[in-house]
Short mmCIF file of C-alpha atoms in Angstrom, two decimals:
data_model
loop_
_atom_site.label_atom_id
_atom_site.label_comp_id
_atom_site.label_asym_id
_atom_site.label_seq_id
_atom_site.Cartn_x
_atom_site.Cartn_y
_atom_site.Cartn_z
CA UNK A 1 113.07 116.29 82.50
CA UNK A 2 113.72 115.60 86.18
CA UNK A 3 116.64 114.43 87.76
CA UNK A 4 119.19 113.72 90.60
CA UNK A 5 122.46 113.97 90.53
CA UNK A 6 124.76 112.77 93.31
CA UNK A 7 128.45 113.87 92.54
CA UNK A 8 130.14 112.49 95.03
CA UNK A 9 130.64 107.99 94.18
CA UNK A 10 132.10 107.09 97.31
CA UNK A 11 133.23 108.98 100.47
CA UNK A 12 135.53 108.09 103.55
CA UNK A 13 135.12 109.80 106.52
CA UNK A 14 136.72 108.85 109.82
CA UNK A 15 134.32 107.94 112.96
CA UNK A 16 132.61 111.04 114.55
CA UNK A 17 133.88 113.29 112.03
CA UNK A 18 130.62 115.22 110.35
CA UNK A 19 129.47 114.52 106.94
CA UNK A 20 127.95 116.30 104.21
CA UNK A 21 126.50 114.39 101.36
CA UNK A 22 125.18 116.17 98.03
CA UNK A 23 122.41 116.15 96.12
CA UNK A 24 121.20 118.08 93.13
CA UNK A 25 117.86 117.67 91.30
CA UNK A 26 116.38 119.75 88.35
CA UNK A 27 112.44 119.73 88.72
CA UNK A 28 110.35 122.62 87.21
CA UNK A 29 108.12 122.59 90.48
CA UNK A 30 108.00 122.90 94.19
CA UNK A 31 109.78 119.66 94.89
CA UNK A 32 109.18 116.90 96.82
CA UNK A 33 112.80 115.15 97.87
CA UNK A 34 113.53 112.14 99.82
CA UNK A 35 116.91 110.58 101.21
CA UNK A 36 117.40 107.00 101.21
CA UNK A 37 120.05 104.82 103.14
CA UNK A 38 120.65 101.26 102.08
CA UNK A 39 123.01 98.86 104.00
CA UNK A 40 124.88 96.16 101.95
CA UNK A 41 122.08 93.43 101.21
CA UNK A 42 119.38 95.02 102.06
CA UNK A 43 116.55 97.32 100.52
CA UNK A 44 116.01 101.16 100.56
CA UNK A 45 114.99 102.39 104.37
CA UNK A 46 113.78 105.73 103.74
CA UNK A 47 115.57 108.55 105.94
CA UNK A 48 114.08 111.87 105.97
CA UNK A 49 111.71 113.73 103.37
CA UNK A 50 111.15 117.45 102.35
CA UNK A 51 107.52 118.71 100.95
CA UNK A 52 107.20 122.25 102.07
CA UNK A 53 107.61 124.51 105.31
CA UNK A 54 110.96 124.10 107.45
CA UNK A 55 113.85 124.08 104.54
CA UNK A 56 116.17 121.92 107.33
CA UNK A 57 114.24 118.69 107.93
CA UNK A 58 114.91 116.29 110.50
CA UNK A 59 115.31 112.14 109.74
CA UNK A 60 116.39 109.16 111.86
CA UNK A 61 119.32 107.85 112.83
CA UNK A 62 120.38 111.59 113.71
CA UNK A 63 120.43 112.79 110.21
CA UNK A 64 119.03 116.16 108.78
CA UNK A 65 119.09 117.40 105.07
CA UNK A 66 118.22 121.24 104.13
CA UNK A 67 116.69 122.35 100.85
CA UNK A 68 118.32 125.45 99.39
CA UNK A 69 115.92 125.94 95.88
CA UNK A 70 118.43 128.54 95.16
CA UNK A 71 121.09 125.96 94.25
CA UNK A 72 118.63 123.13 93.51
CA UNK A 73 120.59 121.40 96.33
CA UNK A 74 119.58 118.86 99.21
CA UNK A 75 122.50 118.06 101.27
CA UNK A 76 122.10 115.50 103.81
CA UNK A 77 124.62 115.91 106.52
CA UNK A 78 125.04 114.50 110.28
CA UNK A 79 127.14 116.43 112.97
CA UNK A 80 128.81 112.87 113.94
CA UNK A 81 129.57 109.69 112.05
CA UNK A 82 129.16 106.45 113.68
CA UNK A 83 130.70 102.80 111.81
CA UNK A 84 127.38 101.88 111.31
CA UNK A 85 126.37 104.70 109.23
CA UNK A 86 128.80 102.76 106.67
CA UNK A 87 126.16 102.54 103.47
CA UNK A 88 125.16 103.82 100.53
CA UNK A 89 122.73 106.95 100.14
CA UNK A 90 120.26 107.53 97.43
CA UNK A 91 118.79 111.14 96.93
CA UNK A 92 115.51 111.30 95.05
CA UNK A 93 112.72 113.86 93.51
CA UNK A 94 109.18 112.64 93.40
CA UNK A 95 107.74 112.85 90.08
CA UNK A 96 104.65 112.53 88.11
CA UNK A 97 104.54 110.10 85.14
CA UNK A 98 101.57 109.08 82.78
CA UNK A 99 98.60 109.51 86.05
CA UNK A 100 100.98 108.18 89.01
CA UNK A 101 103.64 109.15 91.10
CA UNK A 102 107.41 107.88 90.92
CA UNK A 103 110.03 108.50 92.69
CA UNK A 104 113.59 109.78 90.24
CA UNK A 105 116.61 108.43 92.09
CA UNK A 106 120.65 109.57 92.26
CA UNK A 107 123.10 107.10 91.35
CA UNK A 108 123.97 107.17 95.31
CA UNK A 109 126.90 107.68 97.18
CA UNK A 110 128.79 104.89 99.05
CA UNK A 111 129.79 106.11 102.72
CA UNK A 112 132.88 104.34 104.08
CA UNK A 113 133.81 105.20 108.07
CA UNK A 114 137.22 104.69 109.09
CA UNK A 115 137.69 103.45 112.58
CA UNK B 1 104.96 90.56 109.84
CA UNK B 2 105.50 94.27 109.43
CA UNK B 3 106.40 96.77 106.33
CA UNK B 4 107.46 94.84 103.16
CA UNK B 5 108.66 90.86 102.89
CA UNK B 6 110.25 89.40 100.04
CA UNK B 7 110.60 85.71 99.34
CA UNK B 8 112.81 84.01 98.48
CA UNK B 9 115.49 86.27 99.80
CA UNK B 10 118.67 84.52 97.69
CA UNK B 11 117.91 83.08 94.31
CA UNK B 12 120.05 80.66 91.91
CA UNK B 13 118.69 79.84 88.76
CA UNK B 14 119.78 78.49 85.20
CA UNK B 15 118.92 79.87 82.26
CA UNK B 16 115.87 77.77 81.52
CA UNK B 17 114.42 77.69 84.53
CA UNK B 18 111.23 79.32 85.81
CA UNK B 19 110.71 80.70 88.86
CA UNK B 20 109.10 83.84 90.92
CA UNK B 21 109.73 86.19 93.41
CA UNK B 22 107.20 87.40 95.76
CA UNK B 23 106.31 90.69 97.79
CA UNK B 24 103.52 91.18 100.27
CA UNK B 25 103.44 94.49 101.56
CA UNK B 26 101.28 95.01 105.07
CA UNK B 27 101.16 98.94 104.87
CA UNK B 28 97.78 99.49 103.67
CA UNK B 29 99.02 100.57 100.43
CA UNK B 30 97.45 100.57 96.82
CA UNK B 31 100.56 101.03 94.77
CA UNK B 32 103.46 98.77 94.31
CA UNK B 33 106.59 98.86 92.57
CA UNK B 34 109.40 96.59 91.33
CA UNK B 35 112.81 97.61 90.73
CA UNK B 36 115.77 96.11 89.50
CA UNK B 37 119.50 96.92 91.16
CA UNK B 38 122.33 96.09 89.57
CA UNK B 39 126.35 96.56 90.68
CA UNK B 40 127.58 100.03 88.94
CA UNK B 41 124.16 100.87 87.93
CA UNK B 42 121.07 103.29 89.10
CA UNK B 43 118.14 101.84 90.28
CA UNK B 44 115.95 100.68 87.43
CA UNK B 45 111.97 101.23 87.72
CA UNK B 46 110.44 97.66 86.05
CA UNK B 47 106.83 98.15 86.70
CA UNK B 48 104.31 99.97 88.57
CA UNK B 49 100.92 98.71 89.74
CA UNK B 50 98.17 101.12 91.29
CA UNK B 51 95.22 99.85 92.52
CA UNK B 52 96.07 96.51 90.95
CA UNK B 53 96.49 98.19 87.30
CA UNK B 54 99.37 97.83 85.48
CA UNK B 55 100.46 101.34 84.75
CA UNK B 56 104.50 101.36 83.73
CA UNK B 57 106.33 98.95 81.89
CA UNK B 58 109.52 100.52 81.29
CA UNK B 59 110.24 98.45 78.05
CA UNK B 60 110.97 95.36 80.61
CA UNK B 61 111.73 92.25 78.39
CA UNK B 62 109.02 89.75 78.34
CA UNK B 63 111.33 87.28 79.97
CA UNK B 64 110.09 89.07 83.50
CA UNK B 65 106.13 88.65 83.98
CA UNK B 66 104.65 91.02 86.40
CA UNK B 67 101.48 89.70 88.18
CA UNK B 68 99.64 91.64 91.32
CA UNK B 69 96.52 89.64 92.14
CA UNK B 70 95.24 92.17 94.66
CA UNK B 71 97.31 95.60 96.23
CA UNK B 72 99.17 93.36 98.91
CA UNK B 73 100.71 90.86 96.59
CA UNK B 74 102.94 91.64 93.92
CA UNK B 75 104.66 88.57 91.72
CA UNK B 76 107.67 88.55 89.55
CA UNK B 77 107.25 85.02 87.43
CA UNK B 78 110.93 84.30 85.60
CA UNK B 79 111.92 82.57 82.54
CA UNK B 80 114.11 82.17 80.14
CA UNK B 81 116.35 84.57 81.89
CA UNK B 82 120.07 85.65 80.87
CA UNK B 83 123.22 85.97 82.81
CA UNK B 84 122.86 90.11 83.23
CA UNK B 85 119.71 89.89 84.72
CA UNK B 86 121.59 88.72 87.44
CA UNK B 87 121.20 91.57 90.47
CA UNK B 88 119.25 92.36 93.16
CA UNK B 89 115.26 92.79 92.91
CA UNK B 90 113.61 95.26 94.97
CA UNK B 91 109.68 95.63 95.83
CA UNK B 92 107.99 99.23 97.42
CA UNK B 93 105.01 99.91 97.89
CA UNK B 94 103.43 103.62 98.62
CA UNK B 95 100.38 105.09 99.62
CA UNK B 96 98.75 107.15 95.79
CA UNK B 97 97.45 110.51 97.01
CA UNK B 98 97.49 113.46 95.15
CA UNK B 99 101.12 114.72 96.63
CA UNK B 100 102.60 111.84 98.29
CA UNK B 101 105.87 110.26 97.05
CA UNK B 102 107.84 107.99 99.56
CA UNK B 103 107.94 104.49 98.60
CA UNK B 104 108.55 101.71 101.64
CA UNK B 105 110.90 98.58 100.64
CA UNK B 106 111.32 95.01 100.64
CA UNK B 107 114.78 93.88 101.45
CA UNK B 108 115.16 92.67 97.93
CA UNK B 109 115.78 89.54 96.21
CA UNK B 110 119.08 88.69 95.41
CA UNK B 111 118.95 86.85 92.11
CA UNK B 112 121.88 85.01 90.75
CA UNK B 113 121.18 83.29 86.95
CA UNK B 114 123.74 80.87 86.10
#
């Protein structure tokens, strides 16, 4: 069965320090993976996405995430944290289930940037 | 309005109460979603629609009605609820092609059930 898996909870980095956030899936096929960013009260704004081509994709906010199918892995990372970067990040696998398409998500990782 | 909306955006309700949330999404889309956040959990998939057509109910008690009139709308109707249904309700919507995946949210529904 497909899945994410986010091992990091929570992670404190210190303002324009770089940051690495990790994401594992298991999915039998080409994958298609997404990176979410949700700020405290708010909904899912989606970041960057990976279907094929270029393994090191580009998002907003200054973000990139590469896909290594070696390691299963899709690390998002950013060379320079600002304080509002401060939110949690949700890794996810698209998936087909029963004739439509779903989207599997990580538990997510809360990002906390010290001053 | 653009993207996803979500009304009402803070919800307090007692137990015996009845009440519904509401998501309009202005994408163009034919599939919508709603999923229910709660704290120290993973995001839980509640129901799917495509093309108006009820297609997932992930055993979702029957206290939370599901209603999508047409693929802009999207209604959660609410009763009876319980004190751990408490959390925050997110609608997405999406675009169903053969190999597309990313879903667009609402800024959720915060729902508080006292």
């Amino acid at each position: 069965a497909q899945s994410v898996t986010q091992p990091d909870i929570h992670i404190t980095v210190s303002e324009g320090a770089s940051l690495e956030l990790r994401c594992n899936y298991s999915y039998g096929a080409t994958p298609y993976l997404f990176w979410y960013v949700q700020s405290p009260g708010q909904g899912l704004q989606l970041l960057l996405k990976y279907f094929s081509g270029d393994t090191l994709v580009q998002g907003i906010k200054g973000f990139e995430a590469e896909f290594k199918r070696s390691q299963s892995s899709f690390n998002l990372r950013k060379p320079s944290v600002h304080w509002s970067d401060a939110a949690e990040y949700f890794c996810a696998v698209g998936a087909k289930s029963g004739g439509y398409n779903k989207l599997i998500f990580g538990a997510g990782t809360r990002l906390a940037v010290h001053p | 309005e653009t993207g996803v909306t979500q009304t009402p955006r803070h919800l307090v309700m007692g137990m015996t109460n009845k009440k519904s949330l509401k998501c309009e999404q202005h994408l163009g889309h034919n599939a919508m979603y709603w999923y229910k956040q709660s704290a120290k959990k993973p995001l839980e998939l509640m129901f799917v629609y495509n093309f108006k057509e009820q297609t997932e109910n992930n055993s979702v008690p029957s206290r939370f009605s599901p209603e999508c009139p047409n693929s802009s709308h999207l209604f959660l109707h609410l009763h009876t609820l319980q004190p751990e249904d408490s959390a925050l309700y997110l609608c997405a919507s999406s675009q169903v092609l053969a190999d597309t995946y990313e879903q667009y949210f609402g800024p959720g529904t915060r729902l508080t059930v006292t």
